[in-house]
Coordinates of C-alpha atoms in Angstrom, one line a residue:
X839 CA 1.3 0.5 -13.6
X840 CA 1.9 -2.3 -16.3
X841 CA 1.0 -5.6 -16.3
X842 CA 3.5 -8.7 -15.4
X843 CA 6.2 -8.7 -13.7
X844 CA 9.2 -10.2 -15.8
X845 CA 11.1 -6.9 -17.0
X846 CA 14.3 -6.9 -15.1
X847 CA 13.7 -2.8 -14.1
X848 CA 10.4 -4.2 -12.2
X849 CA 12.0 -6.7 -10.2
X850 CA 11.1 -4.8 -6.7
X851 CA 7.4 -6.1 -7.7
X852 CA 8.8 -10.0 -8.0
X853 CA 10.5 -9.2 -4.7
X854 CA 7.6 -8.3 -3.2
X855 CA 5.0 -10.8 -4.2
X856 CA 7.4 -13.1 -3.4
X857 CA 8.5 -11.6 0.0
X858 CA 4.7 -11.1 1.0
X859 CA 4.2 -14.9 0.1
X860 CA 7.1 -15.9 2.3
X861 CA 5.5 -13.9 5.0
X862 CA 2.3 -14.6 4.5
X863 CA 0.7 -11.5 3.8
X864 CA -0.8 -12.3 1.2
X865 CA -2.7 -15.5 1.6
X866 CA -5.4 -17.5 0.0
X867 CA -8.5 -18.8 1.0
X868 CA -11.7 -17.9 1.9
X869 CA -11.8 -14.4 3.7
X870 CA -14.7 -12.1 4.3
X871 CA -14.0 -8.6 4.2
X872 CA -15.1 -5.1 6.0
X873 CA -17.0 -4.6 2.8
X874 CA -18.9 -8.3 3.5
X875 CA -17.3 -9.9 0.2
X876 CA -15.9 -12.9 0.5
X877 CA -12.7 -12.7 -1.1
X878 CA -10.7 -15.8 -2.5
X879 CA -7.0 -13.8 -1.1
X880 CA -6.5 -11.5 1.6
X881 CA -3.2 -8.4 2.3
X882 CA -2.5 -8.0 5.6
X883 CA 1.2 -6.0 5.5
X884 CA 0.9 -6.2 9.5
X885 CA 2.4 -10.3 9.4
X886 CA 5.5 -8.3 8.6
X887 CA 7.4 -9.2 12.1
X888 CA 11.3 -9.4 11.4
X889 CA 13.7 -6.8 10.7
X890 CA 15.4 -8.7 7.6
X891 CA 11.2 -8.3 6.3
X892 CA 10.6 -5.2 6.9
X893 CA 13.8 -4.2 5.1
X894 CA 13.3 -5.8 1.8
X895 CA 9.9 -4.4 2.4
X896 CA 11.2 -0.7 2.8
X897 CA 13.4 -1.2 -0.8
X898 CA 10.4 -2.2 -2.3
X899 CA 8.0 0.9 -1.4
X900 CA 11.6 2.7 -1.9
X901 CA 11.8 1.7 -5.5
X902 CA 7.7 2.3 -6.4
X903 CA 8.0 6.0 -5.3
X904 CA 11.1 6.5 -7.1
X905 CA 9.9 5.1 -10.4
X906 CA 6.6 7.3 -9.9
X907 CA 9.1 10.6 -9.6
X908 CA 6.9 12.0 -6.8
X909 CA 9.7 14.3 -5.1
X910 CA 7.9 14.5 -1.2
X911 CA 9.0 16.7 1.3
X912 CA 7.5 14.7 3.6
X913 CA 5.9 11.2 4.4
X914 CA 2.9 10.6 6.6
X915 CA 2.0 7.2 7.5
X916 CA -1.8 6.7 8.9
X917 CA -1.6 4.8 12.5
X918 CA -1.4 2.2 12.8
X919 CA -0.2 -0.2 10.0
X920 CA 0.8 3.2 8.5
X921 CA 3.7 3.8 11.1
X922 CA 6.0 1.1 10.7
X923 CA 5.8 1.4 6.7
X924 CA 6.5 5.2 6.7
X925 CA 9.9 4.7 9.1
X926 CA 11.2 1.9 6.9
X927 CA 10.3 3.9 3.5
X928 CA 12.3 7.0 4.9
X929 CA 15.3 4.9 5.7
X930 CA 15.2 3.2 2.7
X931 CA 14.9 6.5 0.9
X932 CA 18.2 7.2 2.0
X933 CA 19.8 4.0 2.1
X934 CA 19.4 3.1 -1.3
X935 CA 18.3 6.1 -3.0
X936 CA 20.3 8.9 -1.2
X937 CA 17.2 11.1 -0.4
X938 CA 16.9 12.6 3.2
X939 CA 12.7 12.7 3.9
X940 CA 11.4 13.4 6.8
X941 CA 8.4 11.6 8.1
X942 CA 5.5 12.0 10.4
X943 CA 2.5 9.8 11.9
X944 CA -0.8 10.3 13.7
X945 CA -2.0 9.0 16.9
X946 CA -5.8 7.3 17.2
X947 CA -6.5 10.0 19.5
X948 CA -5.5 13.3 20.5
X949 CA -2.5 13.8 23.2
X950 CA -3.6 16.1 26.4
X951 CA -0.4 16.2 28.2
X952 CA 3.8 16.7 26.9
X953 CA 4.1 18.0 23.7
X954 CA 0.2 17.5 23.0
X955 CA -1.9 17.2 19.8
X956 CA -2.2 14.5 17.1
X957 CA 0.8 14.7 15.0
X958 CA 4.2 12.9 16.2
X959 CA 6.7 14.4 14.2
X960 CA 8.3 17.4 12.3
X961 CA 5.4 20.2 11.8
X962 CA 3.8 18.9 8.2
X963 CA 4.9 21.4 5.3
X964 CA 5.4 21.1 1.9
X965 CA 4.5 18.0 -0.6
X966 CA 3.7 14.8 1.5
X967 CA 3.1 11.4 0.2
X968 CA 0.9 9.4 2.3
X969 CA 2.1 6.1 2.5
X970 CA -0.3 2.9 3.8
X971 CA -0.9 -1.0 2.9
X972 CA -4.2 -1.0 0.8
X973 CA -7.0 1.3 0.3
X974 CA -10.5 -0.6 1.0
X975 CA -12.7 2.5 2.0
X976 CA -9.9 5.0 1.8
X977 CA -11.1 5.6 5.5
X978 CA -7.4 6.2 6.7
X979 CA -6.1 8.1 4.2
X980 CA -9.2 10.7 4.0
X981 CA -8.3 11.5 7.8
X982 CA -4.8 11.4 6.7
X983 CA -5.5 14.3 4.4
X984 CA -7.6 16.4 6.7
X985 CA -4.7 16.8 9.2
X986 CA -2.3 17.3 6.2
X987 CA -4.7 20.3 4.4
X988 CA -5.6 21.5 8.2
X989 CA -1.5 22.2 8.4
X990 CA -1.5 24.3 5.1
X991 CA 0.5 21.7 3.4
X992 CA 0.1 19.6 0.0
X993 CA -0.9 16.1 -1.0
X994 CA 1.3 15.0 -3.3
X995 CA 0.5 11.6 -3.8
X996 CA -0.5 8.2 -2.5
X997 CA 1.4 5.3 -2.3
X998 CA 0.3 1.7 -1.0
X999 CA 1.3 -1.6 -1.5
X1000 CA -1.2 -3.3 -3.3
X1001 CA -4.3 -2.2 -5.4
X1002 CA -6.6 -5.1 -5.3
X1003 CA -8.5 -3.5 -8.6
X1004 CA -11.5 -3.7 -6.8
X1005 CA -15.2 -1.4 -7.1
X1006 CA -15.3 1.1 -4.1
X1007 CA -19.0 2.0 -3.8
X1008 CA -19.9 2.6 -7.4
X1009 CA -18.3 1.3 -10.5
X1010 CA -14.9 3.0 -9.9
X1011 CA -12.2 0.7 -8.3
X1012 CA -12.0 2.1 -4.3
X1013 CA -8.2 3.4 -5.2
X1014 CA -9.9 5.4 -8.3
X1015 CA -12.2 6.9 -5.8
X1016 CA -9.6 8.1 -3.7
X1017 CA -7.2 9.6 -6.3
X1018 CA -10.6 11.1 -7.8
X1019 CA -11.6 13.0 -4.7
X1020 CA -8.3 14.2 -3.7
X1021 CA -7.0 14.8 -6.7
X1022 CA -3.6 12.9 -6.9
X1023 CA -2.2 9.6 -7.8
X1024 CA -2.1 6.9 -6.2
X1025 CA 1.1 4.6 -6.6
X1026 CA 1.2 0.6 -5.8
X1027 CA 3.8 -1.5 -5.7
X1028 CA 2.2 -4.3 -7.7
X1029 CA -1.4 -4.5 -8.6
X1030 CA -3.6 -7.7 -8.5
X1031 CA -3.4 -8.0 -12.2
X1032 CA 0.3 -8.4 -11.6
X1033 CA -0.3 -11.1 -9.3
X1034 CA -2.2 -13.2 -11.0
X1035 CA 0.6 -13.3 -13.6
X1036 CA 3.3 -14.4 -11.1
X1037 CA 0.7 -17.0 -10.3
X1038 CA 0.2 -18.2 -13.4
X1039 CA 3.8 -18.3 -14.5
X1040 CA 4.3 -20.2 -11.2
X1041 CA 4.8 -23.7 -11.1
X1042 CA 3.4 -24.4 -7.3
X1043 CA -0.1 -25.1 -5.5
X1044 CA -0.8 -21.6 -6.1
X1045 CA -2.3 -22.0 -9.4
X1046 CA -5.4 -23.7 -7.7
X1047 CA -6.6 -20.5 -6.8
X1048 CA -6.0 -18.5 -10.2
X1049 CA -9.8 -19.8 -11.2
X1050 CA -11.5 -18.4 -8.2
X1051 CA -9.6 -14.8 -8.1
X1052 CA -10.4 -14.3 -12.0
X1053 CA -14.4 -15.0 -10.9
X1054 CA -14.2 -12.8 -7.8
X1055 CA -12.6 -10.0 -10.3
X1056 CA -15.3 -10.4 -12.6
X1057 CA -17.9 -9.8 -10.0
X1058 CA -16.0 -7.0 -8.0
X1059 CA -13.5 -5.7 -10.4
X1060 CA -13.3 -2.5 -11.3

């Protein structure tokens, strides 16, 4: 993914930054992650809560995967965060991009009773792009791709929101590790680099914190 976000053709990445500022998804501050770093911003696609959101959200993963020209069968969208984000991506799919895709999701736990197992959906076949928020330990989308292999169908692709650019457990970036080990690209909407270029080209508060992202990068980036 290139760096900035000024060329006119990328303006779903403006539209996001700018729509996960609005919602507050991406904030800054001082937050400790899973991981025990103590990062100066934190993603958290979840703050999504209104439909008008979660639309202009949909266009934007909409836009990513068709500029990557991965050509799914299928989505699958890891529970939980993973649910809401696969429903709106397929319905933007066809919205704005006139491609009928089914999608499917998982449940934290098996389902004993009705229809039964793990899977709520279509039966998984074909290409499928998994779609989630971020990648941290890839935790998600590793059990995504079990059930996904376990059903004789194909990995295709990955595709989040953002990559924070950040070292997994060795000196690979946690989003490298998980392409690496399952052998397929993973897409992002915007990347950290491109954030810290709309907030340096911003003329608001957020440029205090431009300073302490570039030193947490340094230390943790990948």
């Amino acid at each position: 993914m290139e760096s900035g976000v000024s060329d006119a053709t990328q303006s779903y990445r403006q539209d996001f930054i700018e729509l996960a500022l609005e919602c507050e998804v991406l904030q800054f501050g001082e937050f400790e992650l899973k991981s025990g770093r103590v990062s100066p911003y934190f993603f958290n696609a979840g703050k999504i809560s209104s439909g008008a959101a979660l639309a202009r959200l949909g266009r934007c993963y909409a836009a990513a995967l068709s500029k990557a020209k991965l050509s799914p069968d299928m989505l699958f969208g890891p529970a939980y965060k993973g649910i809401p984000l696969v429903s709106v991506l397929s319905s933007s799919l066809f919205v704005d991009h006139e491609k009928n895709v089914p999608f499917v999701y998982n449940r934290k736990e098996k389902k004993d009773h009705g229809e039964g197992g793990q899977i709520v959906g279509p039966s998984l076949s074909g290409k499928v792009v998994i779609v989630d928020d971020v990648i941290t330990a890839g935790t998600a989308i590793k059990e995504a791709s079990k059930m996904i292999t376990q059903a004789s169908a194909e990995i295709s692709g990955i595709l989040i929101a953002l990559d924070r650019q950040e070292k997994g457990g060795g000196d690979l970036s946690a989003v490298e590790e998980v392409s690496k080990e399952l052998g397929v690209p993973v897409i992002s909407i915007v990347n950290l680099d491109q954030i810290l270029t709309f907030v340096k080209n911003s003329s608001s508060e957020l440029e205090a914190f431009v300073e302490k992202i570039e030193a947490y990068r340094e230390k943790y980036g990948a």
